[in-house]
Tab-separated table of C-alpha atoms and ligand atoms in Angstrom:
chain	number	residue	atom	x	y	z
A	126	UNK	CA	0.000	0.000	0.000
A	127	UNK	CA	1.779	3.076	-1.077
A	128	UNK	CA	0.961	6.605	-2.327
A	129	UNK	CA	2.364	7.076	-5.604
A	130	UNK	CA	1.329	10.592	-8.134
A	131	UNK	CA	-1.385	9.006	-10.683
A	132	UNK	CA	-1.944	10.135	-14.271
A	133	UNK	CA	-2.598	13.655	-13.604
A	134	UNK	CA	0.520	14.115	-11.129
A	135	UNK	CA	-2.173	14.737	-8.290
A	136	UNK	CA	-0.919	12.205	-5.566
A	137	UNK	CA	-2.871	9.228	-5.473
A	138	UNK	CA	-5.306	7.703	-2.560
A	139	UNK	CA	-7.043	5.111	-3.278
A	140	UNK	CA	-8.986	3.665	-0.555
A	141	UNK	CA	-10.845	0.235	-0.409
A	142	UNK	CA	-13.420	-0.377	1.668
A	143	UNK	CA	-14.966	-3.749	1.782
A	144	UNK	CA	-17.542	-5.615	4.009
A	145	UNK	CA	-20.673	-7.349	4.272
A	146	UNK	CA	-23.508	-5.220	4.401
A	147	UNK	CA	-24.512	-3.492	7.213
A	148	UNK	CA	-21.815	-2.477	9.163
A	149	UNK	CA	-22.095	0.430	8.022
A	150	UNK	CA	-20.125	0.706	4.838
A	151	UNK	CA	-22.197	2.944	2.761
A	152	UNK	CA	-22.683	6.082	5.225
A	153	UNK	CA	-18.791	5.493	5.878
A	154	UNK	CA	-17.538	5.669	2.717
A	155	UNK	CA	-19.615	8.441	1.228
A	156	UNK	CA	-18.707	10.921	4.387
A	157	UNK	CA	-15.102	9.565	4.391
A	158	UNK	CA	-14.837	10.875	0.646
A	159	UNK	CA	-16.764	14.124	1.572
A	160	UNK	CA	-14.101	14.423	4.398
A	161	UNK	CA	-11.226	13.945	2.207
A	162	UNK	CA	-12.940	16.082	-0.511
A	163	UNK	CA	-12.374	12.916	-2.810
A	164	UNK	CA	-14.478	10.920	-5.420
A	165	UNK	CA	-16.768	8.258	-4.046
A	166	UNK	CA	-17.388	4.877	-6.073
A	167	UNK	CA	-20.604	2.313	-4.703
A	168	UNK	CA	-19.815	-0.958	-6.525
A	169	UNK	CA	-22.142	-2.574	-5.088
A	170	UNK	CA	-24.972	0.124	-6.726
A	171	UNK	CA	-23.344	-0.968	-10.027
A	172	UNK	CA	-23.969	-4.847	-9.408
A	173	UNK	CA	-28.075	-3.513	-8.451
A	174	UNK	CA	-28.353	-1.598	-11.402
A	175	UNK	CA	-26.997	-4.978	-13.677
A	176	UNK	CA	-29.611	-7.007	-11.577
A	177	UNK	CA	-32.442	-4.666	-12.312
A	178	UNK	CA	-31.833	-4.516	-15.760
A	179	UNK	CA	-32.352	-8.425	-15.572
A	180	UNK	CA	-35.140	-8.502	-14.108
A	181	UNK	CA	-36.656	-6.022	-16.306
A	182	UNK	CA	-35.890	-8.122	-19.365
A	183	UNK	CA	-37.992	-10.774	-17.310
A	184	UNK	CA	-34.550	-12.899	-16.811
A	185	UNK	CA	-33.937	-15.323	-13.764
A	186	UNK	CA	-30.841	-14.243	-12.261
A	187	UNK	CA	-30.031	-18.102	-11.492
A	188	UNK	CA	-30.011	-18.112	-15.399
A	189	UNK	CA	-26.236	-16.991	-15.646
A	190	UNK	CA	-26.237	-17.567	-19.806
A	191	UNK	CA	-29.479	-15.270	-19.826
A	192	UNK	CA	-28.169	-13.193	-16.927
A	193	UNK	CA	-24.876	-12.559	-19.297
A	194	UNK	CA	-26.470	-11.630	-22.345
A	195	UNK	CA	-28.984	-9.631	-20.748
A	196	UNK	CA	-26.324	-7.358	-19.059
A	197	UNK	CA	-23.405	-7.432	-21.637
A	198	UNK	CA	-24.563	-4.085	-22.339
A	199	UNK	CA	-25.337	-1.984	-19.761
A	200	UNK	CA	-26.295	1.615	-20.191
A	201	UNK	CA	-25.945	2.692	-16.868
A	202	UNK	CA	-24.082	6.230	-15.649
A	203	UNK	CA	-23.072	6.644	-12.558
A	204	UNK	CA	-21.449	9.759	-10.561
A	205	UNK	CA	-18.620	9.698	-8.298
A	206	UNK	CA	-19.879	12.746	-6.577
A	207	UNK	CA	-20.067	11.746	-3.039
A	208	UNK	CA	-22.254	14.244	-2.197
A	209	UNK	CA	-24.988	13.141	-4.574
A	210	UNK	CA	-26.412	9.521	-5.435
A	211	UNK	CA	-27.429	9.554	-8.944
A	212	UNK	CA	-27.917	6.511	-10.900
A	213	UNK	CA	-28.948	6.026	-14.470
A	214	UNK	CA	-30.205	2.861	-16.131
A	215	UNK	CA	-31.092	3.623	-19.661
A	216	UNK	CA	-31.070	7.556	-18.806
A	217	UNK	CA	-33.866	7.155	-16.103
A	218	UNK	CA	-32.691	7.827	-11.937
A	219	UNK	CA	-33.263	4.520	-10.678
A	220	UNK	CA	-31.151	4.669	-7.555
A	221	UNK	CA	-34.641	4.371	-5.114
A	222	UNK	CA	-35.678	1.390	-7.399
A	223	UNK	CA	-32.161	-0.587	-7.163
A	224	UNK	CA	-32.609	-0.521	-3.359
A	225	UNK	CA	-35.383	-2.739	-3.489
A	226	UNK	CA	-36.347	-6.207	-1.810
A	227	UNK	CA	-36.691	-7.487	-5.773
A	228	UNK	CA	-33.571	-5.904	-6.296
A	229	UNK	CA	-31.720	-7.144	-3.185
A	230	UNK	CA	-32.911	-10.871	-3.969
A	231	UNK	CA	-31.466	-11.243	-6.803
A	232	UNK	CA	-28.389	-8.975	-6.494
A	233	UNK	CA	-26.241	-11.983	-4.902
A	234	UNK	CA	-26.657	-14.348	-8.038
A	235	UNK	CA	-26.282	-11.516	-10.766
A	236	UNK	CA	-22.880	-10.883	-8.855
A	237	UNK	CA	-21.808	-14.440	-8.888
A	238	UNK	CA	-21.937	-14.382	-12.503
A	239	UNK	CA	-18.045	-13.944	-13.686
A	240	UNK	CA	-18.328	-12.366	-16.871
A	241	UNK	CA	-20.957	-9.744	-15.207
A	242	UNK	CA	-18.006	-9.201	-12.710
A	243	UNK	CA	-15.227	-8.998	-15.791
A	244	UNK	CA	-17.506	-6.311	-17.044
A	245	UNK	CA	-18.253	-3.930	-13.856
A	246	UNK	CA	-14.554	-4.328	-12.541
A	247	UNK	CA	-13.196	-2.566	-15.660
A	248	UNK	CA	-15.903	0.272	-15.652
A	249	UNK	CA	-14.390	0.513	-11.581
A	250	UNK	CA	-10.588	0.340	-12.289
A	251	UNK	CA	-11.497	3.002	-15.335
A	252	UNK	CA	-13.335	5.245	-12.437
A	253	UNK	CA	-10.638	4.939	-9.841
A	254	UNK	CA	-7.971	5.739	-12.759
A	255	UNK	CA	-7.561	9.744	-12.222
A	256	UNK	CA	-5.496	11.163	-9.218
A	257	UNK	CA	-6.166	12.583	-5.886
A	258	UNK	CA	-8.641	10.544	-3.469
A	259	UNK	CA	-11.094	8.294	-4.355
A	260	UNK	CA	-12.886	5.914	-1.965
A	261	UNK	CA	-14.414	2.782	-3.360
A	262	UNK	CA	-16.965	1.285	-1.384
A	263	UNK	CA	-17.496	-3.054	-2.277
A	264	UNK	CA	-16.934	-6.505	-1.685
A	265	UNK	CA	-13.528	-6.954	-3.460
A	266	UNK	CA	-12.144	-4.153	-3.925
A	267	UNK	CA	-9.359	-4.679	-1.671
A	268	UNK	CA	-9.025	-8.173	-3.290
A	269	UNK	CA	-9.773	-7.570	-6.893
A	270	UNK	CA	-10.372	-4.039	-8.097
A	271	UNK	CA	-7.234	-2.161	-6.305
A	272	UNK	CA	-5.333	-5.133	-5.115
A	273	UNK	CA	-2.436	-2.148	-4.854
A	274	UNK	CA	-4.985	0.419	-3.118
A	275	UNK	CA	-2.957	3.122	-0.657
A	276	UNK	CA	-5.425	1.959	2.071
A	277	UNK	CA	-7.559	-0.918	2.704
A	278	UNK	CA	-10.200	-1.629	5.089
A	279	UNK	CA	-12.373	-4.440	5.991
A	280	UNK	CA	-15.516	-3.406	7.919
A	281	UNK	CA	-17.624	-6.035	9.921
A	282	UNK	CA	-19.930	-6.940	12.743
A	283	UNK	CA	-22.580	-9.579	14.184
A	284	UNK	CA	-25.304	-10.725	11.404
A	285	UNK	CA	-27.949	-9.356	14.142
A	286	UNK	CA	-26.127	-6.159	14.606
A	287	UNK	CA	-26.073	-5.535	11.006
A	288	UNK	CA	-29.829	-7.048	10.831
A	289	UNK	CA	-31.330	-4.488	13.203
A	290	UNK	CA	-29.333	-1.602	11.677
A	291	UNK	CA	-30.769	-2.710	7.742
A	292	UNK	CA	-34.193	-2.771	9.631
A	293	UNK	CA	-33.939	0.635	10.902
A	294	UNK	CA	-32.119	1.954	7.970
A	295	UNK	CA	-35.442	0.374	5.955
A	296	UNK	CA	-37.956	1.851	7.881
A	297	UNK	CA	-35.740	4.848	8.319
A	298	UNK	CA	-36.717	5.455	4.355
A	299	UNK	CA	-40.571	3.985	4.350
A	300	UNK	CA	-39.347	0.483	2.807
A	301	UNK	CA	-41.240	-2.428	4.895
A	302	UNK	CA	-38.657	-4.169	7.032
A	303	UNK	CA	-39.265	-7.071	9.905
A	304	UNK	CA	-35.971	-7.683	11.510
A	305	UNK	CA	-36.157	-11.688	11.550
A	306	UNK	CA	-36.446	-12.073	7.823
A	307	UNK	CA	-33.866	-9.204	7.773
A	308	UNK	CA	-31.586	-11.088	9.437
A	309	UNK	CA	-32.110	-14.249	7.597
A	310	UNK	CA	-31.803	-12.589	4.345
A	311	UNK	CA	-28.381	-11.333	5.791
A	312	UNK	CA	-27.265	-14.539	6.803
A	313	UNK	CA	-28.409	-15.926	3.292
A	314	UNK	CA	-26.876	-13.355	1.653
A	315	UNK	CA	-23.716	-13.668	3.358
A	316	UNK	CA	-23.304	-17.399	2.812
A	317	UNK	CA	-23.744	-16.696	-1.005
A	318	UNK	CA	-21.231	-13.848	-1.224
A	319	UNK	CA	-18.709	-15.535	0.717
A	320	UNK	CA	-18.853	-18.932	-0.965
A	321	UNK	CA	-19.212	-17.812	-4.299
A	322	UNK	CA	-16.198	-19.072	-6.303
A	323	UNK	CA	-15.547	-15.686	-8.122
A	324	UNK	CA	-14.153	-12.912	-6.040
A	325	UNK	CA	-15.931	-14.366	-2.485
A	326	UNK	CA	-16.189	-11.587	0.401
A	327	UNK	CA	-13.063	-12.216	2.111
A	328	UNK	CA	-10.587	-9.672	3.490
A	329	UNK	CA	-7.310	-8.813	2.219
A	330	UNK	CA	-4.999	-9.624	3.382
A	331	UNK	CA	-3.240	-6.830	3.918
A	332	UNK	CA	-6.248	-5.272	5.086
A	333	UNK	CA	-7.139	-3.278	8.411
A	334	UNK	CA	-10.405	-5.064	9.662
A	335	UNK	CA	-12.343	-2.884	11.547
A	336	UNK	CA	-15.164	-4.522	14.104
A	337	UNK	CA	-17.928	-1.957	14.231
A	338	UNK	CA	-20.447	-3.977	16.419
A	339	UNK	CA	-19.610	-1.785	19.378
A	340	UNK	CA	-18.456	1.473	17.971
A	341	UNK	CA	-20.648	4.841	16.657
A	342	UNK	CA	-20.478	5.904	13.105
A	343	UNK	CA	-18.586	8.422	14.353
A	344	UNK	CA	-15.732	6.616	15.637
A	345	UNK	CA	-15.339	4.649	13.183
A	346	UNK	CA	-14.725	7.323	10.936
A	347	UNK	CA	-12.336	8.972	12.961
A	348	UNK	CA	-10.352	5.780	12.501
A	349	UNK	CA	-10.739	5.977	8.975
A	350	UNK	CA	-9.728	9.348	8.472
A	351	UNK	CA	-6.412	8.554	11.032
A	352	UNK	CA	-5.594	5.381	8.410
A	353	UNK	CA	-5.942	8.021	5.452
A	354	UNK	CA	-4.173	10.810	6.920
A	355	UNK	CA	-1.487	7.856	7.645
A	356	UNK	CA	-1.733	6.735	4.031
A	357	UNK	CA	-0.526	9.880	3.328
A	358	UNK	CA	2.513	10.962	5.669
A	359	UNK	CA	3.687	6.889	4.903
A	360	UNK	CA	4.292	7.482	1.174
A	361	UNK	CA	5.267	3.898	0.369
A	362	UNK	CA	5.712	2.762	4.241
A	363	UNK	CA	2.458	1.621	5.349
A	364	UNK	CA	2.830	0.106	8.407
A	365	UNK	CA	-0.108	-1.035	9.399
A	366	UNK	CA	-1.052	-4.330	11.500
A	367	UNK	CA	-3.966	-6.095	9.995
A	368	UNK	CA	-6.204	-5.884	12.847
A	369	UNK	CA	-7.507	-3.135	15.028
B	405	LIG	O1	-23.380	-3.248	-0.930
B	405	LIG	P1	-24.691	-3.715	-1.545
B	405	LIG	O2	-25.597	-4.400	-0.571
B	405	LIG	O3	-25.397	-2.624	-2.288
B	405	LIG	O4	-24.243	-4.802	-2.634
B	405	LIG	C1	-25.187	-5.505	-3.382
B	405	LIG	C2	-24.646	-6.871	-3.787
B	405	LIG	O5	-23.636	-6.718	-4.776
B	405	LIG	C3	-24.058	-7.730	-2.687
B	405	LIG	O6	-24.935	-8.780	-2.335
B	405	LIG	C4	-22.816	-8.320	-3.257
B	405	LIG	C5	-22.597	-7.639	-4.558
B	405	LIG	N1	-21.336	-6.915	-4.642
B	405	LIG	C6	-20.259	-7.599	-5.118
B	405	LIG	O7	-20.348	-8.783	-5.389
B	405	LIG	N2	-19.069	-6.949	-5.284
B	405	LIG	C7	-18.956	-5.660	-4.963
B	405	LIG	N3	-17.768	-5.051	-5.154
B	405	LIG	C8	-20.053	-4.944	-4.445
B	405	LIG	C9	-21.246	-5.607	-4.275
């Protein structure tokens, strides 16, 4: 993990930020990037808007040959302004409608798919190309996307912890949530992503893993903005254990 000037001579920061969902990740990585006045990059928006262009096209999404065709080409635009979501499929703002139970269903098969993965990791690598800071917010990005990122975290806690937060996040925004079949999607969902045989959920190694069961938004990100900062000063040194 090293800071090295990227194509425009602005010195670069990438910073990965993986985890199930839940802990967290989202809110994190989207205020980290306002913090840092970088760029902010949700992959896992970009696997949602591939799944509901599936389903729209009437596909299963445990049909990967149908699943592959269907998404090959995939007019979707999305900003790296982390102070705005804004999502196109086919020019129309569908960033409430990717956020959906429907959506969320089928999001973990549509994922699994490899050649869907080939496909959305370029589009990221191409996003997270320019210089200066740019957070990106996934499953694998530490992994797979920006194997070499400056700064890597992993961000987890307890399925029911993360169950109860989706619930209130949910309800939070007028979606219908119950927290058990919350929490058993989560556990599903988790099982699938961290099984799957391309690019599972896994830390990197070199990764800081962060438990966030007992900690506040807030502190959290005061850690993350310390392991930035760091990222910084180390140029090239990053000394970092891989737990915290
Ligand atoms: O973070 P999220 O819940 O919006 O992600 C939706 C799904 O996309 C998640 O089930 C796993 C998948 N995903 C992925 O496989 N790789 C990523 N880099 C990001 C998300």
């Amino acid at each position: 993990m090293s800071a090295q000037a990227g194509p425009t001579g602005v010195p670069r920061r990438r910073i990965a930020i993986d985890g199930p969902a839940g802990t967290g990740k989202s809110t994190l990585a989207r205020t980290l990037a306002e913090r840092l006045g970088g760029a902010y990059l949700d992959t896992g928006a970009m696997y949602r808007v591939a799944t509901l262009q599936v389903l729209r096209a009437g596909i299963d999404p445990e049909d990967a040959a149908a699943v592959i065709a269907a998404s090959a080409d995939l007019p979707m635009e999305i900003g790296t302004d982390a102070g705005s979501e804004r999502i196109l499929l086919a020019g129309e703002d569908v960033s409430d409608e990717i956020r959906t139970a429907r959506v969320t269903a089928g999001v973990s098969a549509v994922s699994a798919v490899p050649e869907v993965r080939a496909n959305l990791v370029g589009l990221q690598r191409r996003l997270a190309s320019g210089g200066g800071t740019v957070v990106l917010e996934g499953r694998d990005i530490g992994t797979v996307v920006l194997p070499d990122a400056e700064v890597k975290v992993y961000l987890t806690a307890s399925p029911e912890i993360r169950a109860r937060r989706r619930t209130e996040q949910d309800l939070a925004a007028g979606r219908d949530a119950d927290y058990d079949e919350v929490l058993a999607a989560v556990i599903e969902r988790d099982r699938k992503d961290s099984t799957r045989a391309a690019s599972p959920l896994r830390p990197a190694e070199d990764a800081i893993v962060i438990d966030t069961s007992d900690l506040t938004l807030d502190e959290v990100l005061d850690r993350l903005v310390a392991l930035a900062e760091g990222a910084d000063a180390s140029h090239g040194d990053a000394a970092e254990g891989n737990t915290q």
